[in-house]
Amino acid sequence: MCGIVGYTGPNPALSRVIEGLRRLEYRGYDSAGVALATKVGEKLVVEKKAGKLANLEGTLTSDYSNAHGGIGHTRWATHGGPTDVNAHPHLDESGKLAVIHNGIIENYIELKEELERRGHKFKSETDTESVAHLLSEEFKISGDLATAMRSVCSRLRGSFTLLAIHSDRPDLIVGARRNSPLVVGVGTGENFLASDVSAFISHTKRALELGQDQVVQVTPEKVVVTDLSGAAITPKEYEITWDAKAAERGGFKHFMLKEIFEQPKAVADTLLGRFPSSDSIELKELENLALDCNRILILACGTAYHAGLIGKYAIEEWVQIPVDVELASEFRYRKPVLTSKTLVITISQSGETMDTLMALRHAESLGAQTLSICNTIGSTIPRESDAVLYTHAGPEIAVASTKALLTQVVVLHLVALYIANRSGSLSKSRIKELISELLELPNKIEEILETVEPLREMTRGYKDSNSVLFLGRHVGFPAALEGALKLKELAYMHAEGFAGGELKHGPIALIDKGTPVIAILPPASSEIAEKMRSNIQEVRARGANVIAIADPSHNLDIPNLIRIPECEELLQPLLSIVPLQVFAYEMAVARGNDVDQPRNLAKSVTVE
Ligand code: G6P
């Protein structure tokens, strides 16, 4: 939440910062702003505007090409509404020091009262402005922005990524982080600070990881990292493995559509190199974990939570150990019973979701072993886990998650097969069969994507519906939950996913003449296939307009039938969810919504 960019180097800072903000806008789009150091010791130039980045760009009257140091922010509002005044950067009274922030300063009220008592005047309703005033006081004492940042951070409670600039040192950007993301982009004669690497990927592929409670100073030639006491730290460097093109729309109308169409490749890349032979699985990353666990607990939020729910079915069936899946935000405030024999798996595309991070720490404090499934190299959650398995989905920019989900489920399947292979809970021949099924997935997803046009056309016919219900059983149930979540996020329609068996216990009362119901059928050979077909009859008898998702093993008399290829029942969500994503996408387009930046949402939820 909130995108942050800082630049220092020989190029005009404004264009570098705006380019970075454009790539980070998925993190929040309530307002945007920049602060630029145009002249040594003079007031900074600050431009900020409520609304999307385009609003800010529309109001810029100069390219400020004489500014070579600058910071920029795109906001997801927490404290204070999305207005021009509350937009970041926030300034001290001299106008020479500016701050941008991602996170929440929990003790901002007491800080503000203290600062007001000392005569500071506040302009905004944000928690961030206190930091600008505190920094200003500390800067007056030490004359050094990094020293000031260290002492201010020691006084802050909550989570933050902060960047600050002072016109006395226009080539210096100082950053700090606690529980919110910040990476350094190391260029040639220029350096960057940003919430994630996409902000600077077109200029450098060298990045530095920053740890908890660290302060960083960047000038065009140098990066210095310290802890809050000022002790030097050597940050870990890593290379970004994807290029700028991967973070662009590449001819697609929206990032989401592009990412839906990237799913065959994302799944193939995630499977790549995992099968040294047709009946064995290699997950070197798990070698240091004691896999004699007697329970698995999966923790995640949003779509990643649904990935966990889907994975549970395969793990329990193949590995024969109990799996619980819990919303990270709920888990972290419980007193759960975990032992060293509990393997906790956190799933997070960004690796920065605050609730998942806090749940991970909670699980670690209770003695569990932790494994994270993540798509973002070097992010906080994998760094704090005992082991990590990266998905290879490439950058996911659209706020609504698509390819990340499929790859997360695939990784859970790999983990299940790996443990089953070691424990002998599955026969070699069954493992071979399942590996072959997994390897066929990219082609099957491709097949679905080649035939989505009729589905898109059909979707438009439902654009004025008030509500859409999704029905599934067994592993089709979490797929139904995901279908409903996608529709809510994108189309702003009431949508709910139900387990077919629960229908008669309440949800059937929602069915009225014409209510669209999307029903996901398991393969006809499944023991629940008949039950699901009965559920379809029950809702049709009450006037529902059923759209069925089924493989060719079913002979169905339903006008709205979406075909998916046949596959192993436990893997079916990896296919059935694809048309659900397309349905939500098309509905959002038909209703005139902003697909990539749905209202009120942000991709990476780094506040509680
Ligand atoms: C937000 C996004 C969802 C995502 C969830 C978890 O709510 O809008 O698409 O599934 O966060 O994000 P993570 O990065 O932890 O997977």
XYZ file of C-alpha atoms and ligand atoms in Angstrom:
624
model
C 0.000 0.000 0.000
C 1.325 3.361 -1.096
C 4.101 3.402 -3.648
C 7.335 5.182 -2.867
C 10.182 6.235 -5.155
C 13.367 8.193 -4.591
C 15.952 9.112 -7.210
C 19.392 10.686 -7.163
C 21.649 10.930 -10.188
C 22.570 12.968 -13.235
C 19.183 12.598 -14.966
C 16.141 14.808 -14.354
C 14.643 13.399 -11.160
C 11.057 14.204 -12.106
C 10.914 11.892 -15.101
C 12.608 9.042 -13.199
C 10.263 9.479 -10.230
C 7.106 9.720 -12.352
C 8.125 6.628 -14.327
C 8.610 4.765 -11.042
C 5.264 5.967 -9.690
C 3.522 4.778 -12.847
C 4.820 1.288 -12.200
C 3.926 1.461 -8.515
C 0.458 2.915 -8.951
C -1.056 -0.531 -8.339
C -0.140 0.043 -4.681
C -2.592 2.910 -4.258
C -4.152 5.596 -6.372
C -5.930 7.989 -4.015
C -3.385 10.744 -4.687
C 0.126 11.283 -5.990
C 2.879 13.766 -5.312
C 6.553 14.619 -5.771
C 9.170 16.747 -4.020
C 12.164 17.937 -6.036
C 15.352 19.644 -4.978
C 15.806 22.292 -7.644
C 18.200 24.632 -5.813
C 20.612 24.063 -2.929
C 19.251 25.460 0.319
C 16.018 26.767 -1.216
C 12.470 25.564 -0.762
C 11.739 22.231 -2.419
C 9.349 22.145 -5.345
C 6.331 20.126 -4.244
C 3.513 19.112 -6.556
C 0.712 16.925 -5.277
C -2.804 16.133 -6.343
C -5.719 13.973 -5.223
C -6.726 11.170 -7.565
C -4.704 9.062 -9.922
C -1.186 9.829 -11.063
C -2.566 11.164 -14.349
C -4.158 14.044 -12.387
C -0.782 15.044 -11.031
C 0.866 14.735 -14.415
C -1.875 16.918 -15.894
C -1.044 19.747 -13.487
C 2.744 19.749 -13.852
C 3.775 22.959 -15.572
C 7.494 22.302 -15.811
C 9.798 19.315 -16.215
C 12.076 20.730 -13.493
C 15.047 19.412 -15.433
C 17.454 21.124 -13.012
C 16.347 18.799 -10.172
C 18.513 15.690 -9.893
C 17.224 14.475 -6.548
C 13.566 13.827 -5.820
C 11.001 11.655 -4.093
C 7.483 10.636 -5.173
C 4.475 8.932 -3.650
C 1.267 7.296 -4.767
C -1.187 6.943 -1.891
C -3.704 4.503 -0.496
C -5.325 6.663 2.164
C -5.393 5.588 5.799
C -5.186 8.696 8.006
C -6.966 11.607 6.364
C -9.129 11.506 3.252
C -7.750 11.448 -0.293
C -7.341 15.233 -0.714
C -4.629 17.461 -2.180
C -3.585 18.545 1.314
C -3.301 15.014 2.665
C -1.363 13.848 -0.395
C 2.345 13.174 0.207
C 5.052 14.590 0.324
C 4.652 16.416 3.633
C 6.908 19.322 4.451
C 8.456 20.844 7.526
C 7.841 24.543 8.184
C 10.944 25.652 6.286
C 9.702 23.941 3.107
C 13.227 22.564 2.674
C 12.576 19.102 4.062
C 10.015 16.678 2.625
C 8.864 13.223 3.684
C 6.858 10.436 2.076
C 5.538 7.434 3.968
C 3.945 4.029 3.538
C 2.437 2.431 6.641
C 0.867 3.715 9.831
C 2.553 5.673 12.623
C 0.542 4.374 15.546
C 1.686 6.975 18.085
C 1.146 9.931 15.757
C -1.465 11.592 17.985
C 0.861 11.855 20.967
C 3.695 12.993 18.688
C 1.468 15.594 17.083
C 0.322 16.952 20.468
C 3.911 17.142 21.636
C 4.970 18.937 18.436
C 2.040 21.352 18.624
C 3.001 22.198 22.190
C 6.400 23.163 20.803
C 4.718 25.455 18.295
C 4.589 23.329 15.131
C 1.630 24.011 12.841
C 0.072 21.056 11.041
C -1.557 21.372 7.654
C -2.860 17.858 6.996
C -4.789 15.153 8.838
C -2.124 12.543 8.178
C 0.014 10.574 10.597
C 2.991 11.265 8.304
C 3.222 14.995 8.895
C 4.471 14.420 12.464
C 7.520 12.734 10.970
C 8.299 15.792 8.823
C 8.241 18.062 11.899
C 10.224 15.629 14.053
C 12.847 15.225 11.331
C 13.111 18.964 11.006
C 13.820 19.331 14.737
C 16.418 16.568 14.687
C 18.034 17.938 11.521
C 18.496 21.276 13.246
C 20.410 19.502 16.018
C 22.703 17.227 13.990
C 22.712 18.854 10.550
C 22.637 15.343 9.110
C 19.501 13.820 7.578
C 20.474 10.188 8.245
C 21.266 10.887 11.910
C 17.951 12.721 12.173
C 16.123 9.797 10.550
C 17.674 7.288 12.963
C 16.618 9.213 16.020
C 13.113 9.884 14.666
C 12.596 6.193 13.805
C 13.486 5.233 17.356
C 10.508 7.292 18.498
C 7.980 5.828 16.044
C 5.577 2.985 16.705
C 3.851 1.112 13.919
C 4.965 0.327 10.416
C 6.723 2.572 7.981
C 8.774 3.051 4.929
C 9.973 6.641 4.977
C 11.913 8.649 2.437
C 13.187 12.141 3.110
C 14.998 14.819 1.144
C 16.453 18.157 2.278
C 17.409 20.916 -0.120
C 20.693 21.532 1.756
C 21.858 18.175 0.305
C 19.828 17.835 -2.925
C 21.739 14.734 -4.049
C 20.953 12.782 -0.876
C 17.843 10.673 -0.242
C 17.448 9.028 3.137
C 15.125 6.071 3.681
C 14.086 3.859 6.573
C 11.891 0.832 6.995
C 10.042 -1.165 9.606
C 7.486 -3.794 8.530
C 6.952 -2.070 5.178
C 8.935 -2.662 1.999
C 11.886 -0.656 0.686
C 14.537 -1.756 -1.805
C 17.558 0.010 -3.229
C 18.160 0.032 -6.984
C 21.881 0.339 -7.675
C 22.482 2.031 -11.003
C 25.564 3.389 -12.733
C 26.143 6.874 -11.359
C 22.527 6.949 -10.163
C 20.627 5.205 -7.388
C 17.008 4.538 -6.532
C 14.891 3.756 -3.505
C 11.481 2.208 -4.047
C 8.707 0.088 -2.593
C 9.505 -2.556 -5.153
C 11.921 -3.200 -7.972
C 9.430 -2.530 -10.764
C 9.953 1.212 -10.110
C 13.535 1.104 -11.417
C 13.673 -2.098 -13.464
C 14.179 -0.251 -16.760
C 17.349 1.388 -15.367
C 19.034 -1.303 -13.305
C 18.655 -4.951 -12.362
C 20.855 -4.690 -9.289
C 18.931 -4.448 -6.048
C 19.786 -4.397 -2.361
C 17.587 -5.868 0.349
C 16.994 -3.730 3.407
C 16.199 -5.291 6.758
C 14.012 -4.324 9.650
C 14.805 -0.978 11.329
C 17.498 -0.022 8.874
C 18.288 3.442 7.552
C 19.742 3.967 4.102
C 21.436 7.019 2.556
C 21.790 7.148 -1.200
C 23.731 9.603 -3.313
C 24.474 9.088 -7.029
C 27.651 7.148 -6.235
C 27.080 5.625 -2.838
C 24.670 3.579 -0.731
C 25.220 3.464 3.035
C 23.053 1.309 5.293
C 23.001 1.382 9.085
C 20.819 0.143 11.909
C 19.069 2.610 14.189
C 22.159 2.936 16.383
C 24.228 4.002 13.375
C 26.210 0.733 13.078
C 27.107 -0.086 9.472
C 25.260 -2.956 7.755
C 26.231 -4.722 4.545
C 22.999 -5.253 2.640
C 22.452 -8.367 0.526
C 22.563 -7.717 -3.202
C 20.456 -9.640 -5.698
C 19.745 -9.508 -9.381
C 16.251 -8.971 -10.712
C 15.474 -11.841 -13.047
C 12.758 -10.253 -15.203
C 12.964 -7.215 -17.441
C 10.971 -4.029 -17.862
C 8.819 -5.518 -20.642
C 7.352 -8.011 -18.160
C 5.944 -5.071 -16.199
C 4.288 -3.480 -19.243
C 0.920 -4.172 -20.844
C 2.392 -5.476 -24.089
C -0.578 -4.775 -26.357
C -3.261 -5.932 -23.899
C -5.944 -3.475 -22.886
C -5.373 -4.149 -19.193
C -2.662 -5.713 -17.053
C -5.228 -8.164 -15.724
C -6.023 -9.496 -19.186
C -2.337 -9.806 -19.959
C -1.755 -11.638 -16.699
C -4.671 -14.012 -17.348
C -3.099 -14.836 -20.700
C 0.323 -15.297 -19.112
C -0.939 -18.155 -16.965
C 0.212 -21.045 -19.165
C 3.750 -19.668 -19.050
C 3.600 -18.819 -15.339
C 2.526 -22.374 -14.499
C 5.146 -23.877 -16.844
C 7.886 -21.678 -15.336
C 6.869 -22.659 -11.819
C 7.089 -26.360 -12.718
C 10.363 -25.934 -14.581
C 13.293 -27.913 -13.207
C 11.217 -29.589 -10.504
C 11.085 -33.091 -11.983
C 14.513 -34.694 -12.512
C 12.702 -37.805 -13.760
C 9.123 -38.711 -14.614
C 8.454 -39.961 -11.073
C 10.573 -37.756 -8.796
C 10.324 -34.210 -7.469
C 13.178 -31.925 -6.525
C 12.653 -29.077 -4.054
C 16.154 -28.246 -2.863
C 14.768 -25.303 -0.928
C 13.115 -27.704 1.527
C 16.246 -29.655 2.344
C 16.838 -27.844 5.617
C 13.289 -28.295 6.861
C 12.465 -31.236 9.114
C 9.558 -32.602 7.123
C 8.431 -35.074 9.760
C 5.578 -32.683 10.549
C 2.303 -34.029 11.823
C 0.240 -31.019 10.798
C 0.350 -28.270 8.206
C -1.146 -24.849 8.795
C -1.523 -22.523 5.827
C -1.835 -18.782 6.482
C -2.650 -16.165 3.863
C -5.010 -13.363 2.832
C -7.355 -12.766 -0.096
C -6.722 -14.816 -3.193
C -3.631 -16.404 -1.626
C -5.939 -17.758 1.103
C -8.021 -19.403 -1.592
C -4.853 -20.980 -3.001
C -4.319 -22.494 0.452
C -7.884 -23.794 0.613
C -7.448 -25.470 -2.776
C -4.058 -26.950 -1.853
C -5.429 -28.460 1.359
C -7.427 -31.084 -0.557
C -4.381 -32.428 -2.422
C -2.020 -32.324 0.560
C -4.420 -34.226 2.800
C -5.188 -36.819 0.144
C -1.620 -37.350 -1.038
C 0.364 -36.835 2.181
C -2.223 -38.008 4.693
C -1.559 -35.360 7.296
C -4.084 -32.811 8.553
C -4.040 -29.388 6.934
C -5.734 -26.289 8.302
C -6.038 -23.082 6.343
C -6.612 -19.832 8.149
C -6.896 -16.174 7.323
C -3.664 -14.605 8.524
C -5.552 -11.647 9.992
C -7.565 -13.971 12.247
C -4.714 -16.275 13.200
C -2.448 -13.586 14.502
C -4.832 -12.585 17.257
C -5.574 -16.122 18.462
C -3.694 -18.298 20.913
C -3.303 -21.310 18.644
C -1.634 -24.562 19.643
C 1.452 -25.078 17.467
C 4.424 -27.352 18.023
C 7.779 -27.833 16.321
C 6.009 -30.568 14.344
C 3.655 -28.040 12.804
C 4.759 -26.797 9.415
C 3.342 -23.335 8.824
C 3.105 -22.342 5.180
C 2.483 -18.686 4.430
C 1.397 -17.748 0.927
C 1.859 -14.236 -0.414
C 2.367 -12.926 -3.917
C 3.984 -9.712 -2.702
C 5.724 -11.141 0.361
C 4.768 -7.915 2.145
C 1.138 -8.346 3.228
C 1.159 -7.073 6.787
C -1.336 -9.558 8.221
C 0.539 -12.494 6.692
C 3.866 -11.170 7.939
C 2.514 -10.738 11.467
C 0.927 -14.207 11.358
C 4.307 -15.630 10.299
C 6.026 -13.959 13.231
C 3.297 -15.188 15.564
C 3.771 -18.763 14.285
C 7.544 -18.498 14.661
C 7.226 -17.227 18.212
C 5.129 -20.307 18.978
C 7.884 -22.615 17.761
C 6.561 -23.712 14.365
C 8.753 -24.296 11.321
C 7.891 -21.923 8.509
C 7.869 -22.157 4.755
C 6.750 -19.314 2.537
C 5.379 -19.460 -0.988
C 6.069 -16.118 -2.573
C 6.402 -14.399 -5.945
C 8.650 -11.499 -4.959
C 12.317 -12.236 -4.457
C 13.878 -10.557 -1.446
C 10.596 -9.475 0.127
C 10.068 -9.597 3.878
C 7.981 -12.756 4.335
C 10.438 -15.116 2.593
C 13.347 -13.407 4.317
C 11.823 -14.152 7.695
C 10.817 -17.773 6.916
C 12.868 -20.926 7.507
C 12.505 -21.822 3.827
C 10.978 -20.306 0.710
C 9.610 -21.640 -2.545
C 9.282 -18.933 -5.144
C 6.504 -19.005 -7.686
C 7.684 -17.914 -11.105
C 4.680 -15.918 -12.195
C 6.690 -12.805 -13.131
C 5.495 -9.393 -11.957
C 1.787 -9.237 -11.220
C 0.638 -5.650 -11.613
C -3.175 -5.819 -11.776
C -4.658 -5.441 -8.312
C -6.834 -8.541 -8.733
C -4.564 -11.562 -8.490
C -4.711 -14.176 -11.267
C -1.477 -15.843 -12.321
C -0.121 -15.670 -8.784
C -2.992 -17.860 -7.571
C -2.434 -20.577 -10.155
C 1.281 -20.746 -9.439
C 0.697 -20.789 -5.666
C -1.605 -23.793 -6.044
C 0.966 -25.511 -8.263
C 3.653 -24.987 -5.604
C 1.379 -26.476 -2.937
C 0.938 -29.491 -5.210
C 4.708 -29.752 -5.575
C 5.151 -29.634 -1.800
C 2.516 -32.350 -1.375
C 4.142 -34.580 -3.986
C 7.592 -33.974 -2.516
C 6.510 -34.992 0.990
C 4.461 -37.912 -0.356
C 7.466 -39.105 -2.322
C 9.682 -39.028 0.771
C 7.160 -40.577 3.128
C 5.914 -43.161 0.649
C 2.296 -42.095 1.146
C 1.824 -42.263 -2.657
C 3.031 -45.037 -4.930
C 5.672 -44.246 -7.544
C 3.154 -44.926 -10.304
C 0.629 -42.499 -8.816
C 3.346 -39.850 -8.468
C 4.263 -40.375 -12.080
C 0.637 -39.955 -13.120
C 0.251 -36.752 -11.127
C 3.497 -35.262 -12.468
C 2.311 -35.931 -15.968
C -1.052 -34.267 -15.148
C 0.768 -31.213 -13.768
C 2.951 -30.934 -16.847
C -0.108 -30.953 -19.089
C -1.664 -27.989 -17.299
C -0.037 -25.188 -19.339
C -1.466 -26.581 -22.579
C -4.880 -27.088 -21.050
C -4.969 -23.523 -19.710
C -3.927 -22.340 -23.169
C -6.820 -24.304 -24.660
C -9.283 -22.507 -22.354
C -7.810 -19.121 -23.247
C -8.135 -19.817 -26.955
C -11.876 -20.249 -26.566
C -12.870 -17.431 -24.201
C -14.549 -15.141 -26.745
C -18.050 -16.715 -26.411
C -17.679 -16.512 -22.627
C -16.807 -12.823 -22.863
C -19.850 -12.184 -25.015
C -22.103 -14.157 -22.693
C -20.756 -12.276 -19.652
C -21.838 -8.942 -21.105
C -25.428 -10.212 -21.034
C -25.287 -10.339 -17.219
C -23.973 -6.848 -16.707
C -27.123 -5.536 -15.049
C -27.536 -8.421 -12.617
C -27.683 -7.475 -8.945
C -25.934 -10.531 -7.696
C -24.112 -13.631 -8.933
C -23.803 -16.846 -6.953
C -21.020 -19.410 -7.382
C -21.486 -23.057 -6.474
C -18.902 -25.793 -6.065
C -18.209 -28.856 -4.016
C -15.002 -30.417 -2.733
C -12.086 -28.610 -4.377
C -14.631 -26.743 -6.518
C -15.829 -24.921 -3.397
C -12.711 -22.759 -2.901
C -12.740 -22.216 -6.671
C -16.278 -20.838 -6.252
C -15.054 -18.569 -3.440
C -12.333 -17.230 -5.710
C -14.796 -16.650 -8.566
C -16.975 -14.611 -6.218
C -14.053 -12.621 -4.829
C -12.857 -11.696 -8.314
C -16.331 -10.486 -9.267
C -16.714 -8.406 -6.104
C -13.278 -6.827 -6.518
C -13.709 -5.929 -10.154
C -17.393 -5.602 -10.985
C -18.505 -4.197 -7.593
C -21.410 -6.656 -7.634
C -22.745 -8.769 -4.852
C -21.212 -12.192 -5.369
C -20.952 -15.177 -3.071
C -19.434 -18.607 -3.291
C -21.243 -21.515 -1.677
C -20.548 -25.181 -1.111
C -23.185 -27.117 -3.063
C -24.084 -29.132 0.034
C -24.874 -25.966 1.981
C -27.370 -24.729 -0.568
C -30.394 -26.080 1.238
C -29.185 -24.639 4.535
C -29.804 -21.063 3.532
C -28.327 -19.811 0.273
C -31.124 -21.289 -1.843
C -33.375 -18.552 -0.421
C -31.378 -16.074 -2.517
C -32.415 -17.728 -5.783
C -35.003 -15.797 -7.688
C -36.126 -15.797 -11.291
C -33.098 -15.101 -13.441
C -30.462 -15.133 -10.634
C -27.167 -16.025 -12.330
C -25.564 -19.076 -10.701
C -22.168 -20.266 -11.866
C -21.813 -23.955 -11.072
C -18.457 -25.737 -11.199
C -18.820 -29.438 -11.947
C -16.162 -31.957 -10.969
C -15.269 -34.658 -13.534
C -18.221 -37.017 -14.126
C -16.264 -39.836 -12.469
C -16.134 -37.947 -9.140
C -18.262 -39.217 -6.292
C -19.775 -35.758 -5.936
C -20.597 -35.248 -9.616
C -24.177 -36.473 -9.237
C -24.667 -34.334 -6.142
C -23.505 -31.251 -8.004
C -25.810 -32.022 -10.915
C -28.703 -32.274 -8.432
C -27.753 -28.878 -7.004
C -27.955 -27.452 -10.494
C -31.453 -28.904 -10.923
C -32.511 -27.494 -7.554
C -31.520 -23.936 -8.416
C -32.875 -24.188 -11.978
C -36.219 -25.354 -10.593
C -36.331 -22.082 -8.660
C -35.644 -19.913 -11.674
C -31.838 -19.581 -11.555
C -30.005 -18.847 -14.765
C -27.235 -21.440 -14.554
C -23.851 -21.126 -16.182
C -22.032 -24.452 -15.852
C -18.291 -25.017 -15.992
C -17.681 -28.645 -16.880
C -15.310 -30.942 -18.715
C -16.432 -33.082 -21.677
C -17.154 -36.087 -19.446
C -20.523 -34.437 -18.727
C -23.399 -34.511 -21.139
C -25.375 -31.492 -19.998
C -28.487 -29.813 -21.253
C -27.543 -26.303 -20.142
C -27.515 -23.426 -22.644
C -24.685 -21.598 -20.887
C -22.005 -24.228 -20.765
C -18.321 -23.367 -20.444
C -16.097 -26.257 -21.378
C -12.742 -26.911 -19.716
C -10.417 -29.810 -20.575
C -10.498 -33.004 -18.541
C -7.979 -33.356 -15.734
C -7.379 -34.942 -12.339
C -10.128 -33.781 -9.972
C -7.737 -32.269 -7.401
C -6.073 -30.138 -10.073
C -9.320 -28.949 -11.626
C -9.403 -25.492 -9.967
C -6.302 -24.664 -11.993
C -8.565 -24.859 -15.022
C -12.016 -23.901 -13.707
C -10.774 -20.648 -12.168
C -9.549 -19.348 -15.534
C -13.056 -18.776 -17.003
C -14.095 -17.277 -13.650
C -11.283 -14.726 -13.974
C -12.375 -13.912 -17.516
C -15.992 -13.569 -16.355
C -15.011 -11.052 -13.654
C -12.726 -9.182 -16.042
C -15.346 -8.843 -18.747
C -18.035 -7.865 -16.278
C -15.824 -5.047 -14.969
C -15.209 -3.822 -18.516
C -18.913 -4.038 -19.363
C -19.815 -2.050 -16.256
C -17.250 0.620 -17.090
C -15.006 -0.069 -14.077
C -11.287 0.442 -13.861
C -10.074 -3.151 -14.131
C -6.479 -2.682 -13.063
C -7.219 -0.220 -10.294
C -10.532 -1.205 -8.703
C -12.000 1.287 -6.266
C -10.813 1.235 -2.649
C -8.356 -1.623 -3.207
C -4.588 -1.854 -3.362
C -2.488 -4.754 -4.445
C -0.113 -4.974 -1.577
C -1.850 -4.457 1.754
C 0.993 -3.348 3.962
C -1.181 -1.942 6.727
C -3.420 -3.879 9.102
C -4.821 -7.853 -1.640
C -4.944 -8.062 -3.133
C -5.318 -9.525 -3.411
C -4.292 -10.442 -2.763
C -4.157 -10.177 -1.270
C -2.980 -10.929 -0.661
O -6.054 -7.966 -1.044
O -5.934 -7.207 -3.670
O -5.333 -9.729 -4.804
O -4.677 -11.762 -2.956
O -3.901 -8.787 -1.050
O -1.792 -10.439 -1.215
P -0.430 -11.212 -1.205
O 0.551 -10.292 -1.832
O -0.116 -11.498 0.237
O -0.621 -12.474 -1.984
